[in-house]
XYZ file of C-alpha atoms in Angstrom:
706
model
C 0.075 25.028 35.412
C 0.084 24.400 31.640
C 2.833 25.585 29.285
C 4.298 24.710 25.923
C 6.750 21.810 25.967
C 9.811 21.559 23.696
C 11.893 18.414 23.313
C 14.836 18.359 20.895
C 17.625 15.854 20.281
C 20.570 17.411 18.413
C 22.611 14.800 16.508
C 25.061 14.043 13.740
C 23.488 13.906 10.230
C 20.477 11.596 10.292
C 19.719 9.130 7.443
C 17.799 11.240 4.897
C 15.413 8.548 3.659
C 14.285 7.818 7.217
C 14.204 11.396 8.565
C 10.526 12.238 8.083
C 9.409 8.893 9.484
C 11.730 9.260 12.493
C 10.480 12.800 13.148
C 6.832 11.763 13.059
C 7.424 8.742 15.288
C 9.397 10.832 17.794
C 6.641 13.457 18.044
C 3.714 11.036 18.163
C 5.430 8.816 20.745
C 5.909 11.745 23.142
C 2.459 13.226 22.494
C 0.639 9.908 22.959
C 2.653 9.123 26.078
C 1.767 12.468 27.661
C -1.877 12.058 26.698
C -2.082 8.570 28.198
C -0.676 9.898 31.478
C -3.058 12.899 31.648
C -0.429 15.581 31.130
C -2.268 17.191 28.203
C -5.186 19.590 28.067
C -7.985 18.634 25.678
C -6.833 21.204 23.094
C -3.131 20.253 23.195
C -1.457 20.086 19.777
C 1.872 18.549 18.741
C 4.013 20.087 15.992
C 6.799 17.977 14.492
C 10.227 19.334 13.555
C 12.956 17.372 11.787
C 16.150 18.518 10.099
C 19.297 16.634 9.065
C 20.697 17.195 12.578
C 17.709 17.224 14.914
C 14.445 15.598 15.931
C 12.098 17.871 17.844
C 8.503 18.342 18.919
C 6.594 21.264 20.412
C 3.394 20.417 22.312
C 0.999 23.086 23.558
C -0.852 23.069 26.888
C 1.214 20.502 28.783
C 0.578 20.281 32.534
C 3.441 20.478 35.043
C 1.638 17.848 37.137
C -0.706 15.246 35.675
C -4.329 15.078 36.824
C -5.279 13.106 39.905
C -6.877 9.827 38.929
C -9.520 7.723 40.688
C -8.359 4.110 40.819
C -10.332 0.958 41.631
C -8.211 -2.071 42.410
C -9.289 -5.645 43.048
C -8.009 -6.811 46.443
C -9.007 -10.462 46.952
C -12.006 -12.772 46.411
C -14.313 -12.727 49.431
C -13.769 -16.458 49.909
C -10.056 -15.801 50.463
C -10.361 -12.470 52.274
C -12.624 -13.739 55.083
C -12.146 -16.778 57.314
C -14.869 -19.228 58.352
C -16.108 -16.799 61.055
C -16.335 -13.937 58.582
C -13.302 -12.191 60.022
C -10.422 -10.700 57.957
C -8.002 -13.454 56.975
C -4.205 -13.234 57.198
C -3.886 -12.856 53.358
C -6.292 -9.898 53.489
C -4.383 -8.165 56.283
C -1.099 -8.577 54.340
C -2.683 -7.380 51.099
C -4.082 -4.242 52.775
C -0.692 -3.431 54.277
C 0.926 -3.750 50.842
C -1.787 -1.585 49.273
C -1.289 1.098 51.934
C 2.415 1.206 51.107
C 1.911 1.505 47.342
C -0.908 4.090 47.561
C 0.689 6.198 50.318
C -2.279 5.573 52.605
C -1.695 5.608 56.360
C -3.913 2.602 56.976
C -6.486 0.649 54.986
C -9.143 -1.186 56.995
C -11.601 -3.842 55.722
C -14.546 -1.477 56.165
C -13.029 0.782 53.457
C -13.414 -1.972 50.890
C -16.229 -2.364 48.374
C -17.824 -5.804 48.059
C -19.018 -6.531 44.515
C -19.695 -9.389 42.136
C -16.671 -10.162 39.969
C -17.650 -12.672 37.319
C -19.342 -15.562 39.128
C -17.934 -14.802 42.588
C -17.720 -11.856 44.974
C -14.543 -9.895 45.555
C -13.334 -6.931 47.593
C -12.270 -3.747 45.775
C -10.391 -0.711 47.025
C -10.934 2.728 45.479
C -8.483 5.565 45.990
C -7.230 8.748 44.346
C -3.785 8.547 42.766
C -2.045 11.883 42.958
C -0.735 13.347 39.714
C 2.916 12.833 38.788
C 5.452 15.577 38.094
C 6.182 16.181 34.420
C 9.856 15.321 34.763
C 8.955 11.887 36.191
C 6.399 11.007 33.537
C 8.410 12.515 30.692
C 11.513 10.497 31.537
C 9.571 7.248 31.136
C 7.877 8.513 27.961
C 11.156 9.540 26.319
C 12.875 6.265 27.166
C 9.943 4.350 25.710
C 9.737 6.562 22.592
C 13.449 6.251 21.814
C 13.266 2.468 22.216
C 10.413 2.255 19.693
C 11.724 4.619 16.995
C 11.765 3.021 13.500
C 15.551 3.208 13.256
C 16.760 1.532 10.020
C 20.215 0.758 11.422
C 21.324 1.554 14.959
C 24.791 2.841 15.843
C 26.807 2.169 18.982
C 29.149 4.904 20.157
C 30.897 6.080 23.313
C 30.320 9.411 25.004
C 33.374 11.640 24.736
C 32.708 14.289 27.363
C 31.171 14.854 30.788
C 30.827 12.608 33.822
C 29.514 9.734 31.656
C 32.499 9.801 29.246
C 33.177 6.295 27.960
C 29.558 5.189 28.378
C 28.254 3.241 25.334
C 25.069 4.587 23.790
C 22.865 3.084 21.074
C 21.002 5.415 18.710
C 20.506 6.115 15.012
C 23.380 8.666 15.055
C 25.552 10.145 17.847
C 23.512 12.653 19.881
C 25.260 15.778 21.206
C 22.608 17.870 22.987
C 19.194 17.492 24.555
C 16.678 20.303 25.062
C 13.680 19.873 27.381
C 11.828 23.115 28.109
C 8.430 23.462 29.756
C 7.706 27.100 29.036
C 10.993 28.743 30.025
C 11.936 26.076 32.589
C 14.389 23.259 31.903
C 12.871 19.874 32.712
C 15.366 17.656 34.528
C 15.864 14.690 32.201
C 18.626 12.368 31.065
C 18.567 10.656 27.688
C 21.213 8.971 25.509
C 23.817 9.936 28.115
C 22.860 13.632 27.903
C 21.403 15.927 30.543
C 18.668 18.249 29.300
C 19.354 21.983 29.022
C 18.350 24.855 26.696
C 21.283 24.902 24.273
C 21.293 23.596 20.693
C 23.336 23.946 17.530
C 22.386 25.801 14.370
C 23.430 25.332 10.745
C 26.805 23.598 10.511
C 28.351 26.482 8.495
C 25.989 29.465 8.603
C 25.331 29.587 12.343
C 27.601 31.563 14.676
C 27.945 28.899 17.339
C 25.736 27.422 20.065
C 22.202 28.818 20.385
C 20.343 29.348 23.643
C 16.575 28.794 23.541
C 14.898 31.024 26.124
C 11.528 29.279 26.040
C 9.670 26.671 24.019
C 7.562 29.226 22.133
C 10.602 30.973 20.608
C 12.311 27.799 19.347
C 11.380 28.016 15.648
C 12.040 31.749 15.290
C 15.392 31.641 17.122
C 16.593 28.662 15.060
C 15.738 30.506 11.843
C 17.163 33.914 12.804
C 20.266 32.865 14.744
C 20.879 29.345 13.496
C 19.880 29.592 9.807
C 17.725 26.475 10.192
C 14.192 25.929 8.872
C 13.080 23.481 11.544
C 9.852 22.228 9.950
C 10.259 19.406 7.435
C 7.036 20.281 5.589
C 7.896 24.012 5.499
C 11.369 23.294 4.077
C 9.864 20.989 1.466
C 7.357 23.572 0.256
C 10.057 26.256 0.328
C 12.204 24.066 -1.946
C 9.269 23.342 -4.254
C 8.467 27.042 -4.639
C 12.128 27.962 -5.243
C 12.498 25.255 -7.912
C 9.405 26.453 -9.757
C 10.549 30.062 -9.579
C 14.039 29.273 -10.867
C 12.676 27.039 -13.660
C 10.855 29.929 -15.304
C 9.016 28.689 -18.392
C 10.547 25.218 -18.143
C 9.030 22.265 -16.294
C 10.752 20.810 -13.210
C 10.891 17.044 -12.798
C 10.463 16.744 -9.040
C 9.113 13.383 -7.862
C 7.911 13.531 -4.256
C 10.463 10.924 -3.172
C 13.320 13.125 -4.448
C 11.816 16.227 -2.827
C 11.567 14.359 0.476
C 15.160 13.162 0.286
C 16.557 16.588 -0.597
C 14.476 18.184 2.169
C 16.119 15.750 4.575
C 19.593 16.784 3.398
C 19.406 20.550 3.954
C 18.565 22.888 6.838
C 18.672 26.186 4.935
C 17.736 25.366 1.314
C 18.886 27.516 -1.598
C 18.281 26.668 -5.283
C 20.974 27.329 -7.923
C 20.852 26.748 -11.720
C 23.509 24.601 -13.422
C 24.253 23.411 -16.975
C 25.836 20.523 -18.856
C 27.050 20.225 -22.463
C 24.396 19.802 -25.172
C 26.252 16.805 -26.624
C 24.859 14.648 -23.810
C 21.307 15.274 -25.040
C 21.950 12.630 -27.717
C 21.595 10.036 -24.940
C 18.008 8.913 -24.135
C 16.777 11.502 -21.684
C 15.516 8.877 -19.228
C 19.168 7.903 -18.639
C 20.274 11.471 -17.971
C 17.295 12.215 -15.752
C 17.825 9.052 -13.713
C 21.530 9.657 -13.147
C 20.855 13.257 -12.068
C 18.065 12.231 -9.695
C 19.525 9.005 -8.313
C 23.216 9.778 -8.031
C 23.312 13.541 -7.551
C 19.849 14.475 -6.189
C 19.498 17.123 -8.901
C 16.278 18.333 -10.526
C 16.123 18.001 -14.309
C 14.258 20.509 -16.484
C 12.263 19.930 -19.659
C 10.520 22.228 -22.103
C 6.733 22.265 -22.305
C 6.842 19.322 -24.755
C 8.756 17.198 -22.255
C 12.143 17.448 -24.007
C 15.101 17.527 -21.631
C 17.049 20.784 -21.221
C 20.813 20.997 -20.691
C 19.993 23.142 -17.651
C 19.253 21.593 -14.244
C 18.673 22.796 -10.681
C 20.435 21.914 -7.457
C 19.325 22.447 -3.869
C 22.259 23.605 -1.770
C 22.609 23.823 1.997
C 24.735 26.957 1.624
C 23.574 30.498 0.975
C 26.248 32.739 -0.517
C 26.424 35.974 -2.486
C 28.739 34.339 -5.021
C 27.522 30.783 -5.727
C 29.820 30.206 -8.728
C 32.053 27.759 -6.864
C 29.017 25.746 -5.772
C 27.556 25.761 -9.295
C 30.842 24.878 -10.984
C 31.529 22.133 -8.447
C 28.176 20.468 -9.105
C 28.584 20.790 -12.875
C 32.002 19.185 -12.566
C 30.567 16.311 -10.515
C 27.683 15.526 -12.879
C 29.757 15.584 -16.079
C 31.466 12.172 -15.551
C 28.076 10.625 -14.782
C 26.634 11.897 -18.044
C 29.761 10.806 -19.899
C 29.356 7.290 -18.474
C 25.740 7.216 -19.623
C 26.773 8.311 -23.122
C 29.507 5.668 -23.221
C 27.168 2.893 -22.047
C 24.552 3.903 -24.613
C 27.031 3.896 -27.499
C 28.625 0.597 -26.440
C 25.279 -1.157 -26.001
C 24.251 -0.328 -29.558
C 27.199 -2.301 -30.950
C 25.312 -5.555 -30.251
C 21.657 -6.139 -31.158
C 19.090 -7.297 -28.650
C 18.570 -10.475 -30.675
C 22.274 -11.308 -30.276
C 21.926 -10.976 -26.516
C 18.936 -13.329 -26.172
C 20.907 -16.641 -26.032
C 23.093 -15.135 -23.279
C 20.020 -14.984 -21.016
C 20.750 -18.673 -20.386
C 23.545 -17.446 -18.084
C 21.097 -15.479 -15.910
C 19.291 -17.474 -13.210
C 15.563 -16.749 -12.945
C 14.731 -19.206 -10.140
C 16.535 -22.434 -9.299
C 13.267 -24.392 -9.659
C 12.164 -22.614 -12.832
C 15.415 -22.369 -14.751
C 17.163 -19.403 -16.328
C 15.950 -16.236 -18.029
C 16.274 -17.787 -21.495
C 13.938 -20.620 -20.536
C 11.555 -18.105 -19.032
C 11.688 -16.053 -22.232
C 10.718 -19.135 -24.226
C 7.746 -19.758 -21.921
C 6.569 -16.139 -22.164
C 6.931 -16.346 -25.945
C 4.790 -19.504 -26.078
C 2.126 -17.989 -23.808
C 2.077 -14.727 -25.804
C 1.490 -16.549 -29.104
C -1.339 -18.562 -27.518
C -2.979 -15.418 -26.065
C -2.740 -13.665 -29.429
C -4.504 -16.632 -31.065
C -7.235 -16.635 -28.401
C -7.762 -12.900 -28.857
C -7.542 -12.493 -32.615
C -7.127 -14.355 -35.906
C -4.578 -11.756 -37.025
C -1.274 -13.591 -37.703
C 0.591 -10.290 -37.528
C -0.411 -9.847 -33.855
C 0.905 -13.313 -33.010
C 4.170 -12.688 -34.904
C 4.789 -9.318 -33.257
C 3.896 -10.635 -29.799
C 6.292 -13.554 -30.302
C 9.151 -11.262 -31.355
C 8.509 -8.770 -28.536
C 8.391 -11.571 -25.945
C 11.661 -12.968 -27.331
C 13.456 -9.624 -26.971
C 11.691 -8.322 -23.833
C 14.385 -9.295 -21.308
C 17.473 -8.934 -23.511
C 18.220 -5.411 -22.271
C 18.943 -6.881 -18.824
C 22.354 -7.745 -20.268
C 23.174 -4.195 -21.416
C 25.632 -1.925 -19.613
C 23.020 0.798 -19.206
C 20.513 -1.441 -17.424
C 23.363 -2.953 -15.408
C 24.109 0.551 -14.131
C 20.470 1.639 -13.837
C 18.130 -1.356 -13.311
C 15.202 1.088 -13.239
C 15.679 1.545 -17.003
C 14.923 -2.074 -17.929
C 12.368 -2.107 -20.704
C 12.889 1.574 -21.470
C 16.362 0.925 -22.854
C 15.093 -2.169 -24.640
C 12.670 0.015 -26.583
C 15.472 2.403 -27.607
C 17.799 -0.429 -28.623
C 15.052 -2.296 -30.515
C 14.324 0.877 -32.467
C 18.014 1.207 -33.265
C 18.049 -2.451 -34.402
C 15.221 -1.783 -36.844
C 12.516 -3.749 -35.042
C 8.879 -2.893 -35.824
C 7.554 -0.050 -33.696
C 4.891 -2.187 -31.879
C 7.612 -4.736 -31.024
C 9.980 -2.061 -29.685
C 7.227 -0.370 -27.661
C 6.110 -3.680 -26.149
C 9.564 -4.204 -24.613
C 8.968 -1.273 -22.240
C 5.175 -1.470 -21.990
C 5.035 -5.169 -21.085
C 6.049 -4.183 -17.536
C 2.858 -2.087 -17.218
C 0.958 -1.645 -15.016
C 3.849 -1.596 -12.547
C 1.827 -0.315 -9.583
C -1.705 0.727 -8.589
C -2.895 3.512 -10.853
C -0.124 2.997 -13.420
C -1.030 3.278 -17.114
C -1.937 0.117 -19.047
C -0.077 -0.978 -22.204
C -1.229 1.105 -25.165
C -1.093 -1.412 -28.048
C -2.439 -4.919 -28.655
C 1.097 -6.307 -28.965
C 2.163 -4.718 -25.665
C -0.976 -5.996 -23.938
C -0.460 -9.585 -25.121
C 3.165 -9.645 -23.919
C 2.256 -7.923 -20.622
C -0.414 -10.570 -19.965
C 1.985 -13.382 -20.851
C 4.786 -12.028 -18.663
C 2.591 -11.500 -15.604
C 0.769 -14.816 -15.974
C 4.061 -16.692 -16.340
C 5.300 -15.189 -13.068
C 2.002 -15.682 -11.240
C 1.402 -19.297 -12.277
C 5.080 -20.301 -12.274
C 5.940 -19.006 -8.808
C 2.675 -20.350 -7.369
C 3.320 -23.702 -9.052
C 6.560 -24.205 -7.096
C 4.801 -23.466 -3.810
C 5.804 -19.839 -3.257
C 2.344 -18.281 -3.140
C 1.725 -15.199 -0.921
C 1.192 -15.879 2.776
C -0.283 -13.254 5.098
C 1.356 -9.932 4.315
C 4.393 -11.609 2.714
C 4.502 -11.506 -1.072
C 8.194 -11.443 -2.097
C 7.441 -12.093 -5.779
C 4.689 -9.431 -5.982
C 2.101 -11.976 -7.130
C -0.738 -9.769 -5.888
C 0.531 -6.952 -8.095
C 0.827 -9.291 -11.088
C -2.717 -10.597 -10.567
C -4.067 -7.049 -10.296
C -2.239 -6.111 -13.495
C -3.812 -9.002 -15.406
C -7.268 -8.207 -14.053
C -6.984 -4.504 -14.860
C -6.049 -5.253 -18.466
C -8.908 -7.737 -18.881
C -11.378 -5.441 -17.153
C -10.476 -2.015 -18.510
C -9.668 -3.157 -22.037
C -12.717 -5.478 -22.085
C -10.657 -8.329 -23.478
C -12.776 -11.354 -24.499
C -10.336 -13.787 -22.901
C -11.252 -16.662 -20.593
C -9.542 -16.533 -17.213
C -9.468 -20.316 -16.937
C -8.099 -20.695 -20.456
C -5.382 -18.119 -19.788
C -4.301 -19.934 -16.633
C -4.409 -23.386 -18.261
C -2.435 -22.137 -21.267
C 0.173 -20.671 -18.923
C 0.374 -23.823 -16.805
C 0.883 -25.833 -19.999
C 4.115 -23.958 -20.708
C 5.615 -25.555 -17.552
C 4.764 -29.126 -18.624
C 8.410 -30.209 -18.751
C 9.269 -28.789 -15.319
C 9.272 -31.529 -12.665
C 9.173 -28.980 -9.797
C 5.883 -27.524 -11.045
C 2.422 -28.523 -9.780
C -0.637 -27.137 -11.596
C -2.009 -24.314 -9.384
C -4.774 -23.076 -11.725
C -7.695 -23.646 -9.324
C -5.915 -21.846 -6.467
C -4.716 -18.997 -8.684
C -8.232 -18.518 -10.107
C -9.650 -18.218 -6.575
C -6.809 -15.802 -5.718
C -7.645 -13.667 -8.749
C -11.336 -13.528 -7.853
C -10.302 -12.225 -4.405
C -8.202 -9.512 -6.072
C -11.135 -8.725 -8.385
C -13.334 -8.191 -5.335
C -10.856 -5.600 -4.099
C -10.794 -3.764 -7.442
C -14.588 -3.612 -7.543
C -14.836 -2.423 -3.919
C -12.517 0.459 -4.807
C -14.951 1.374 -7.579
C -17.711 1.847 -5.033
C -19.774 -1.332 -5.333
C -21.218 -2.880 -2.175
C -19.771 -6.241 -1.048
C -23.165 -7.961 -1.457
C -23.483 -6.671 -5.031
C -19.955 -7.839 -5.851
C -20.669 -11.288 -4.387
C -23.848 -11.548 -6.468
C -21.698 -11.298 -9.617
C -18.521 -13.071 -8.453
C -20.536 -16.000 -7.082
C -21.168 -17.025 -10.682
C -17.396 -17.110 -11.289
C -17.482 -15.119 -14.540
C -14.921 -16.551 -16.929
C -14.567 -13.334 -18.923
C -14.763 -9.817 -17.516
C -16.059 -7.989 -20.593
C -19.484 -7.187 -19.131
C -18.902 -7.501 -15.402
C -19.307 -3.745 -14.825
C -22.652 -3.731 -16.652
C -23.790 -6.683 -14.521
C -22.744 -4.862 -11.355
C -24.532 -1.690 -12.417
C -27.649 -3.762 -13.126
C -27.453 -5.467 -9.723
C -26.941 -2.080 -8.070
C -30.069 -0.724 -9.789
C -32.042 -3.876 -8.998
C -31.079 -3.703 -5.306
C -32.754 -0.288 -5.115
C -36.134 -1.685 -6.315
C -38.838 -2.376 -3.684
C -39.199 -5.957 -4.998
C -35.473 -6.738 -4.688
C -35.292 -7.888 -1.071
C -38.260 -10.272 -1.343
C -37.024 -11.790 -4.614
C -33.477 -12.126 -3.268
C -34.792 -13.881 -0.157
C -36.966 -16.157 -2.308
C -33.980 -16.962 -4.527
C -31.946 -17.855 -1.465
C -34.737 -20.147 -0.305
C -34.918 -21.771 -3.756
C -31.134 -22.294 -3.743
C -31.330 -24.090 -0.382
C -34.261 -26.292 -1.488
C -32.537 -27.328 -4.727
C -29.258 -27.974 -2.933
C -30.950 -30.048 -0.230
C -32.688 -32.186 -2.852
C -29.620 -32.481 -5.107
C -31.380 -30.829 -8.032
C -28.698 -29.888 -10.544
C -30.336 -29.721 -13.968
C -33.526 -27.870 -14.793
C -36.306 -30.277 -15.645
C -39.348 -29.726 -17.822
C -42.412 -28.454 -16.002
C -45.451 -30.565 -16.875
C -48.461 -28.252 -16.974
C -50.824 -31.203 -16.423
C -49.362 -31.703 -12.946
C -49.993 -28.122 -11.847
C -52.722 -28.198 -9.200
C -52.655 -25.103 -7.014
C -53.683 -21.773 -8.457
C -50.503 -20.159 -7.133
C -48.195 -22.467 -9.064
C -50.267 -22.069 -12.228
C -50.039 -18.291 -11.882
C -46.273 -18.479 -11.357
C -45.768 -20.605 -14.478
C -47.955 -18.219 -16.482
C -46.010 -15.199 -15.197
C -42.661 -16.878 -15.958
C -43.855 -17.779 -19.464
C -44.887 -14.174 -20.014
C -41.694 -12.634 -18.643
C -39.092 -15.081 -20.021
C -38.979 -13.729 -23.619
C -38.426 -10.203 -22.280
C -35.695 -11.383 -19.912
C -33.935 -13.437 -22.582
C -34.098 -10.611 -25.134
C -32.722 -8.056 -22.687
C -29.951 -10.447 -21.603
C -28.972 -11.193 -25.217
C -28.663 -7.458 -25.904
C -26.525 -6.929 -22.812
C -29.322 -4.993 -21.120
C -28.771 -6.605 -17.731
C -30.664 -3.887 -15.871
C -33.674 -4.459 -18.133
C -33.485 -8.223 -17.520
C -33.529 -7.804 -13.750
C -36.296 -5.218 -13.871
C -38.418 -7.664 -15.886
C -37.787 -10.337 -13.260
C -38.983 -7.934 -10.557
C -42.507 -8.362 -11.967
C -42.557 -11.932 -10.641
C -42.506 -10.869 -7.019
C -46.227 -11.267 -6.189
C -46.463 -14.672 -7.923
C -43.304 -15.925 -6.176
C -44.595 -14.734 -2.784
C -47.948 -16.432 -3.386
C -46.251 -19.671 -4.446
C -44.265 -19.966 -1.228
C -47.273 -18.954 0.882
C -49.729 -21.380 -0.688
C -47.830 -24.289 -2.286
C -46.225 -27.253 -0.524
C -43.112 -27.923 -2.594
C -42.199 -31.167 -0.879
C -45.522 -32.882 -1.592
C -45.925 -36.545 -0.687
C -46.724 -37.399 -4.306
C -43.327 -37.938 -5.970
C -44.469 -36.750 -9.420
C -46.016 -33.608 -7.957
C -42.906 -32.940 -5.854
C -40.522 -33.403 -8.788
C -42.640 -31.139 -10.969
C -42.522 -28.368 -8.371
C -38.752 -28.807 -7.964
C -38.443 -28.506 -11.757
C -40.502 -25.312 -11.580
C -38.192 -23.871 -8.917
C -35.134 -24.957 -10.902
C -36.410 -23.090 -13.973
C -37.193 -20.032 -11.837
C -33.730 -20.222 -10.239
C -32.110 -20.225 -13.677
C -34.103 -17.147 -14.719
C -33.356 -15.244 -11.540
C -29.619 -15.943 -11.718
C -29.006 -15.213 -15.381
C -27.377 -11.863 -14.615
C -26.138 -12.505 -11.065
C -26.870 -14.608 -8.006
C -29.327 -12.202 -6.422
C -29.604 -14.380 -3.312
C -26.296 -12.780 -2.244
C -28.108 -9.464 -1.780
C -29.595 -10.706 1.512
C -27.680 -11.832 4.583
């Protein structure tokens, strides 16, 4: 018989940041365990429920007894099972007796066994039908296993206070008080975390009228809502909060990052949104500070007007519904006021000292014990930024602004505001630099040099910001790698992958005409006086090409097309997208596969014969008609290829090369490259070397074939 199954653990308040993950793991562990043991019908569905005080799952179509299962078990090799006369050996007789005991068979005789080849030898096998297990037996094992594997951030140990197991020590994320296990309307006999399963749970801590009895699994959600004032579904509560925030905001915009929504959803069982206010005088503080303190410390939702300017009105999500919420509103306004006052105080105090005055004090902040302090790092970034500016442009103003921005970029780490809110580093530096009278591009670069911070983040908007962002990321990437702390496996404590991706995105998307090798060598040069540093440029360059492959795969290019371009190790990335598009178009041509295969063959021949430089083809040594035709075709096509390449028309260059297919095919069919005559052989190798150079001008098309 199949019915709906409900499992719920009722606890003390669970850690909000882990709640959703715990709920999903609890539900999937039980569902997968039941499925593996054949307790579920094919259309069974699991629904997850998680509130601050419960983890629960409802699974449809769960069998009371699992399906019978046909089992086939290896008994013994024939060589061991039979004696020299072909009679059952003592080991076989003992094995059959043990099998009979474990499979509940009355007697197993040798003639019931199957004789079959097992690898290189023959063995005996016994097939039998294993009867299905009762749900309570299978579920007990599944629950124990699921609880043991939950992603609990920090486990508690506590003693049971009541019942026959009082004093027993239990280990779980929070103390558990009740356990529900209902199959339809029947309680499943289970014991977990020192609790015996029944049908009783608790509702909202304040709004519920006591213990709640769940008659059957199907009524769980409705009874919790109506009697317990609990919205059991995490996703439903979240969307309910989102809708209530938007409704209460009216014409204003709600700042509601998903992480904050998730955390607030994990803090309430019966969400209600109330509007609150603070004094307008606090709006003189940079709004990022006020928003961050409201979100981080109080879990409040800030409001802005349609232009993004912060309002003195904000929204709270309460776990209490009341006809007169004034005490709740006033209490929250009273709590947030000191936080805003602190922010205002920090902001005013910080402005009493300029960023430039703080720079020397960075010498007191350790960056890394093998790379010195933050002041030394600032000097390196400043040197790298000036060099990048010179490589990029002849504009002395760019170099001067980049130097000043790099000098000031980390000074706000020493301010009170950033000390209180590290997330504001860079942002506060821009505000303070503006207050100090720094040029606008310099001030903006202090915040933008951290960009891009993550995948999909915006790039720096100005040339000055871009130069400093490149310098900062390259200094970290090369410096940390140079002291032997490169990423290993999935471990990347210094986020070097993210820094490499940031550099590549800026070079790629801004089409910066900067040499990768030169950037790395310039950066490595800034560590010349550091005895702990070993030049890692070759390794870092290879690392960056691997990251570039990932970026290009995400843009939809095939691995073979990417390899065709990356194989040439492009030193600048200004036209790499055009090259890829050209290779993509070329790969679709009917001539592409044959030419790619021919190019691969040419590559192998030249490599085998150590041909590095292209030689001059002597027309007087051309004998076979096929090689004469190939030279004539190459002579005819080369001006078109070169002209298209010079104009950046890479697709046109490759399409022109496609015309060589018939001559190339004929050459390999009719001409012996490795002729006995040395002069003839060298001339043909020179011909192939020239052809190889033409074919690989845009990309190594040999990579298009396996």
